[in-house]
Each structure stands twice: as C-alpha cells, then as structure tokens.
Amino acid sequence: MKIASLFLLAYLLGSIPSGVWIGKIFFKKDIRNYGSGNTGTTNTFRVLGKTAGFVVFLMDLLKGSLATCLPYIFHISSINPLWFGVFAILGHVFPIFAGFKGGKAVATSAGMLLAYHPLFFLYSLILFLIILFITSTVSLTSMISLVLITISTVFIPYVAPTLLSEPDWLLTLIAIVVTIFIFIRHRENIARIKAGTESTISFGLKNKKKHPQK
C-alpha cells in the first residue's frame, strides 16, 4: 500500500502543469493557446519569455528529481528509483491537473536522471549543450541527445567507467522507451525541421551564421 501510494505521489508530482500554472497566475495566459500549444519549457520561453521559461524548466526538472528520490526519502530499497521517475514522466505527459494533455517530458526525464545518477546527468547535460550550440534548435537537440545518451548507457561503462561504473540495463531500457516516445511527441517538429521552418534560439553556430558580427 505504501509503495502504491508513492507511485501515485510520483504521478501527481509529474502532473503539476508548470507552464500552464505560471502562465495563468503571472501572465494571465494559457500557453496551450499560443505558439505550439505545448505546456513545456520551449513553448514557455517562446510565449512568456526567458524568466518564465527558466522557472518552468526548473520546476519540470525538479518534478522528475523529487519523484525519483521518493524511495530514498521513505527508505524503500525493494524497487529501483527509476520506476518512480517513470511515473513522474507519465504524469507530465498525461497530467490529471491539465486534462491529461501535457508536455514532451524532456526536462522531467532529465530530472529523473539527475536524481538517479548525477555524474551521468552532468555528462548528458554537456552533450546536450554541445549539440544545442551546433544546431540552435531545441527540438532537434533533444532528439539527437536522447539517441546519444541511450547509446552512451551501453558503452560508457566500458570506455569511461567513472561516469557510469557498470551497465545499467533498466536505465538503457527506459532511455530507449523515452527516446521513442520523444520522437513521437516531436512529429510536428520533425515536419518543420524538414521544411526548414522550425524555430531556433539565439545561441550557437546556426544563429551566428544568420547574424554574423560586423
């Protein structure tokens, strides 16, 4: 009963619709009616600005981290903490507090990894930032990063055991499922990338090419 209650709590934590609440409380806007209609970090940046976007990113990240920490907090050792992170991801994607229509779960998945393996999270964050610098496109970076991170869970233990000391097949399995799901959730972004109409950010090589220094 205790474990079931904690799974429910993890789902409810994930269900907190950060972007929707921040938009409605502080900007009197429902971000689902603007931009891409997504409730996550990228659309919040686009619709509400950098400060709101950063706050939403942190909230979504912490949702995944806190949910993953629940078994540590309540001294449960019989279940891998990743499963609680998975329930937070499900809550973020299908939030009970927002009509079961949520975000794409990139930040919440990152929060799960942060709580589960901070050093591997740091490696993943650096990888994400490098790719973002090259592409200047958040959606494309998210998809490429997840593929590389998933592959890394298999090979890193053999080439850089300091980052990940041994193969973690549950982490790899969850990474594969999350990656597939992220690609599905980015169908519209993929279409815009192919058409050359996907939004870019003011960071990285692509932006510099568009706006060369004088």
Tab-separated table of C-alpha atoms in Angstrom:
chain	number	residue	atom	x	y	z
A	1	MET	CA	0.000	0.000	0.000
A	2	LYS	CA	2.867	2.351	0.851
A	3	ILE	CA	4.610	1.669	-2.462
A	4	ALA	CA	1.393	2.143	-4.436
A	5	SER	CA	0.814	5.455	-2.646
A	6	LEU	CA	4.318	6.624	-3.561
A	7	PHE	CA	3.806	5.687	-7.205
A	8	LEU	CA	0.621	7.748	-7.121
A	9	LEU	CA	2.509	10.624	-5.482
A	10	ALA	CA	5.190	10.422	-8.202
A	11	TYR	CA	2.489	10.619	-10.858
A	12	LEU	CA	0.850	13.600	-9.125
A	13	LEU	CA	4.195	15.389	-8.869
A	14	GLY	CA	4.723	14.860	-12.568
A	15	SER	CA	1.191	16.084	-13.252
A	16	ILE	CA	1.913	19.586	-11.961
A	17	PRO	CA	1.449	21.626	-15.175
A	18	SER	CA	4.202	24.148	-14.524
A	19	GLY	CA	3.856	26.052	-17.781
A	20	VAL	CA	0.071	26.301	-17.527
A	21	TRP	CA	0.107	27.484	-13.917
A	22	ILE	CA	2.925	30.006	-14.397
A	23	GLY	CA	1.197	31.393	-17.473
A	24	LYS	CA	-2.207	31.733	-15.852
A	25	ILE	CA	-1.037	33.074	-12.481
A	26	PHE	CA	1.590	35.580	-13.606
A	27	PHE	CA	0.749	36.370	-17.230
A	28	LYS	CA	-2.999	35.703	-17.452
A	29	LYS	CA	-2.289	33.455	-20.430
A	30	ASP	CA	-2.916	29.804	-21.112
A	31	ILE	CA	0.177	28.819	-23.109
A	32	ARG	CA	-1.797	25.953	-24.625
A	33	ASN	CA	-3.495	28.605	-26.762
A	34	TYR	CA	-0.227	30.093	-28.044
A	35	GLY	CA	2.810	29.015	-30.020
A	36	SER	CA	2.998	25.263	-30.422
A	37	GLY	CA	0.317	24.757	-27.772
A	38	ASN	CA	2.745	22.669	-25.735
A	39	THR	CA	2.932	23.122	-21.960
A	40	GLY	CA	6.677	22.609	-21.635
A	41	THR	CA	9.801	24.707	-21.362
A	42	THR	CA	10.365	25.584	-25.026
A	43	ASN	CA	6.884	26.936	-25.626
A	44	THR	CA	7.015	28.800	-22.317
A	45	PHE	CA	10.232	30.507	-23.418
A	46	ARG	CA	8.591	31.363	-26.726
A	47	VAL	CA	5.311	32.672	-25.307
A	48	LEU	CA	6.138	34.019	-21.835
A	49	GLY	CA	9.826	34.885	-22.063
A	50	LYS	CA	13.165	33.753	-20.643
A	51	THR	CA	12.394	34.150	-16.936
A	52	ALA	CA	9.171	32.159	-17.106
A	53	GLY	CA	10.810	29.568	-19.342
A	54	PHE	CA	13.683	29.083	-16.916
A	55	VAL	CA	11.303	28.750	-13.948
A	56	VAL	CA	9.192	26.175	-15.792
A	57	PHE	CA	12.323	24.258	-16.782
A	58	LEU	CA	13.467	24.116	-13.154
A	59	MET	CA	10.030	23.057	-11.937
A	60	ASP	CA	9.771	20.292	-14.530
A	61	LEU	CA	13.323	19.159	-13.772
A	62	LEU	CA	12.637	19.058	-10.027
A	63	LYS	CA	9.419	17.093	-10.560
A	64	GLY	CA	11.417	14.254	-12.050
A	65	SER	CA	14.149	14.508	-9.417
A	66	LEU	CA	11.821	14.608	-6.425
A	67	ALA	CA	9.744	11.693	-7.700
A	68	THR	CA	12.886	9.616	-8.265
A	69	CYS	CA	14.057	10.430	-4.730
A	70	LEU	CA	10.844	9.170	-3.111
A	71	PRO	CA	12.179	5.670	-2.349
A	72	TYR	CA	15.270	7.226	-0.741
A	73	ILE	CA	13.130	9.589	1.329
A	74	PHE	CA	10.795	6.823	2.513
A	75	HIS	CA	13.511	4.162	2.862
A	76	ILE	CA	12.285	1.776	0.189
A	77	SER	CA	15.034	-0.389	-1.261
A	78	SER	CA	12.992	-3.098	-2.951
A	79	ILE	CA	12.142	-1.052	-6.069
A	80	ASN	CA	14.517	0.749	-8.405
A	81	PRO	CA	14.081	4.552	-8.081
A	82	LEU	CA	13.846	4.852	-11.860
A	83	TRP	CA	10.329	3.435	-11.768
A	84	PHE	CA	9.181	6.379	-9.663
A	85	GLY	CA	10.767	8.702	-12.213
A	86	VAL	CA	8.833	6.918	-14.939
A	87	PHE	CA	5.576	7.652	-13.112
A	88	ALA	CA	6.560	11.329	-12.923
A	89	ILE	CA	7.185	11.303	-16.682
A	90	LEU	CA	3.756	9.745	-17.238
A	91	GLY	CA	2.259	12.452	-15.035
A	92	HIS	CA	3.992	15.179	-17.027
A	93	VAL	CA	2.788	13.783	-20.344
A	94	PHE	CA	-0.720	12.896	-19.128
A	95	PRO	CA	-1.336	15.359	-16.252
A	96	ILE	CA	-4.517	14.889	-14.284
A	97	PHE	CA	-4.414	18.613	-13.421
A	98	ALA	CA	-4.439	19.704	-17.084
A	99	GLY	CA	-6.920	17.455	-18.842
A	100	PHE	CA	-4.303	14.728	-19.449
A	101	LYS	CA	-2.625	16.877	-22.119
A	102	GLY	CA	0.923	17.686	-21.085
A	103	GLY	CA	4.422	18.306	-22.360
A	104	LYS	CA	7.082	16.248	-24.074
A	105	ALA	CA	8.857	15.197	-20.852
A	106	VAL	CA	12.419	16.148	-21.792
A	107	ALA	CA	13.051	18.221	-18.641
A	108	THR	CA	11.257	15.755	-16.354
A	109	SER	CA	13.285	12.872	-17.810
A	110	ALA	CA	16.440	14.895	-17.185
A	111	GLY	CA	15.324	15.412	-13.584
A	112	MET	CA	14.913	11.666	-13.165
A	113	LEU	CA	18.476	11.137	-14.424
A	114	LEU	CA	19.799	13.915	-12.164
A	115	ALA	CA	18.452	12.190	-9.062
A	116	TYR	CA	19.403	8.695	-10.183
A	117	HIS	CA	22.950	9.334	-11.407
A	118	PRO	CA	24.185	12.965	-11.050
A	119	LEU	CA	27.538	12.392	-12.778
A	120	PHE	CA	25.985	10.765	-15.829
A	121	PHE	CA	23.426	13.583	-15.834
A	122	LEU	CA	26.281	16.109	-15.987
A	123	TYR	CA	27.772	14.245	-18.955
A	124	SER	CA	24.343	14.237	-20.642
A	125	LEU	CA	23.869	17.958	-19.975
A	126	ILE	CA	27.237	18.803	-21.533
A	127	LEU	CA	26.352	16.647	-24.531
A	128	PHE	CA	23.006	18.445	-24.845
A	129	LEU	CA	24.621	21.896	-24.700
A	130	ILE	CA	27.230	20.991	-27.329
A	131	ILE	CA	24.561	19.775	-29.737
A	132	LEU	CA	22.389	22.798	-28.978
A	133	PHE	CA	25.352	25.059	-29.800
A	134	ILE	CA	25.732	23.285	-33.140
A	135	THR	CA	22.035	23.229	-34.100
A	136	SER	CA	20.494	26.219	-32.247
A	137	THR	CA	17.300	24.136	-32.316
A	138	VAL	CA	15.894	22.755	-29.059
A	139	SER	CA	13.670	20.077	-30.594
A	140	LEU	CA	16.414	18.676	-32.830
A	141	THR	CA	18.895	18.804	-29.949
A	142	SER	CA	16.501	16.926	-27.666
A	143	MET	CA	16.067	14.095	-30.154
A	144	ILE	CA	19.749	13.774	-31.070
A	145	SER	CA	20.817	13.982	-27.429
A	146	LEU	CA	18.435	11.263	-26.314
A	147	VAL	CA	19.704	8.902	-29.005
A	148	LEU	CA	23.328	9.544	-27.998
A	149	ILE	CA	22.560	9.314	-24.281
A	150	THR	CA	20.789	5.990	-24.809
A	151	ILE	CA	23.779	4.645	-26.732
A	152	SER	CA	26.069	6.008	-24.025
A	153	THR	CA	24.333	3.972	-21.324
A	154	VAL	CA	25.601	0.867	-23.136
A	155	PHE	CA	29.156	1.917	-23.987
A	156	ILE	CA	30.186	4.430	-21.301
A	157	PRO	CA	30.728	1.748	-18.603
A	158	TYR	CA	33.430	0.213	-20.830
A	159	VAL	CA	35.158	3.392	-22.043
A	160	ALA	CA	34.611	5.816	-19.139
A	161	PRO	CA	33.576	3.862	-16.027
A	162	THR	CA	33.991	6.981	-13.897
A	163	LEU	CA	30.802	8.325	-15.478
A	164	LEU	CA	28.862	5.068	-15.285
A	165	SER	CA	30.606	2.280	-13.435
A	166	GLU	CA	28.661	-0.658	-14.851
A	167	PRO	CA	25.942	-1.418	-17.414
A	168	ASP	CA	22.504	-0.465	-16.147
A	169	TRP	CA	20.053	-2.273	-18.386
A	170	LEU	CA	16.963	-0.810	-16.739
A	171	LEU	CA	18.324	2.687	-17.398
A	172	THR	CA	19.033	1.679	-21.011
A	173	LEU	CA	15.556	0.197	-21.448
A	174	ILE	CA	13.847	3.286	-20.033
A	175	ALA	CA	16.090	5.515	-22.159
A	176	ILE	CA	15.049	3.603	-25.291
A	177	VAL	CA	11.350	3.896	-24.461
A	178	VAL	CA	11.649	7.600	-23.581
A	179	THR	CA	13.584	8.266	-26.794
A	180	ILE	CA	10.949	6.572	-28.941
A	181	PHE	CA	8.232	8.478	-27.120
A	182	ILE	CA	10.062	11.807	-27.516
A	183	PHE	CA	10.356	11.223	-31.259
A	184	ILE	CA	6.629	10.507	-31.443
A	185	ARG	CA	5.847	13.666	-29.464
A	186	HIS	CA	8.085	15.668	-31.817
A	187	ARG	CA	6.297	14.638	-35.028
A	188	GLU	CA	5.259	18.209	-35.816
A	189	ASN	CA	8.740	19.491	-35.014
A	190	ILE	CA	10.265	16.914	-37.350
A	191	ALA	CA	7.967	18.107	-40.133
A	192	ARG	CA	9.008	21.717	-39.511
A	193	ILE	CA	12.685	20.748	-39.416
A	194	LYS	CA	12.334	19.073	-42.812
A	195	ALA	CA	10.528	22.149	-44.149
A	196	GLY	CA	13.144	24.484	-42.686
A	197	THR	CA	10.556	26.351	-40.601
A	198	GLU	CA	11.412	25.094	-37.101
A	199	SER	CA	12.099	27.848	-34.576
A	200	THR	CA	15.696	28.408	-33.498
A	201	ILE	CA	17.155	30.110	-30.440
A	202	SER	CA	19.667	32.933	-30.141
A	203	PHE	CA	22.510	30.602	-29.195
A	204	GLY	CA	25.022	28.642	-31.196
A	205	LEU	CA	26.568	28.358	-34.632
A	206	LYS	CA	23.362	28.453	-36.638
A	207	ASN	CA	22.355	31.763	-35.091
A	208	LYS	CA	25.826	33.211	-35.689
A	209	LYS	CA	25.602	32.310	-39.361
A	210	LYS	CA	22.311	34.182	-39.626
A	211	HIS	CA	23.618	37.179	-37.706
A	212	PRO	CA	27.384	37.491	-38.383
A	213	GLN	CA	29.254	40.005	-36.286
A	214	LYS	CA	30.087	43.242	-38.069
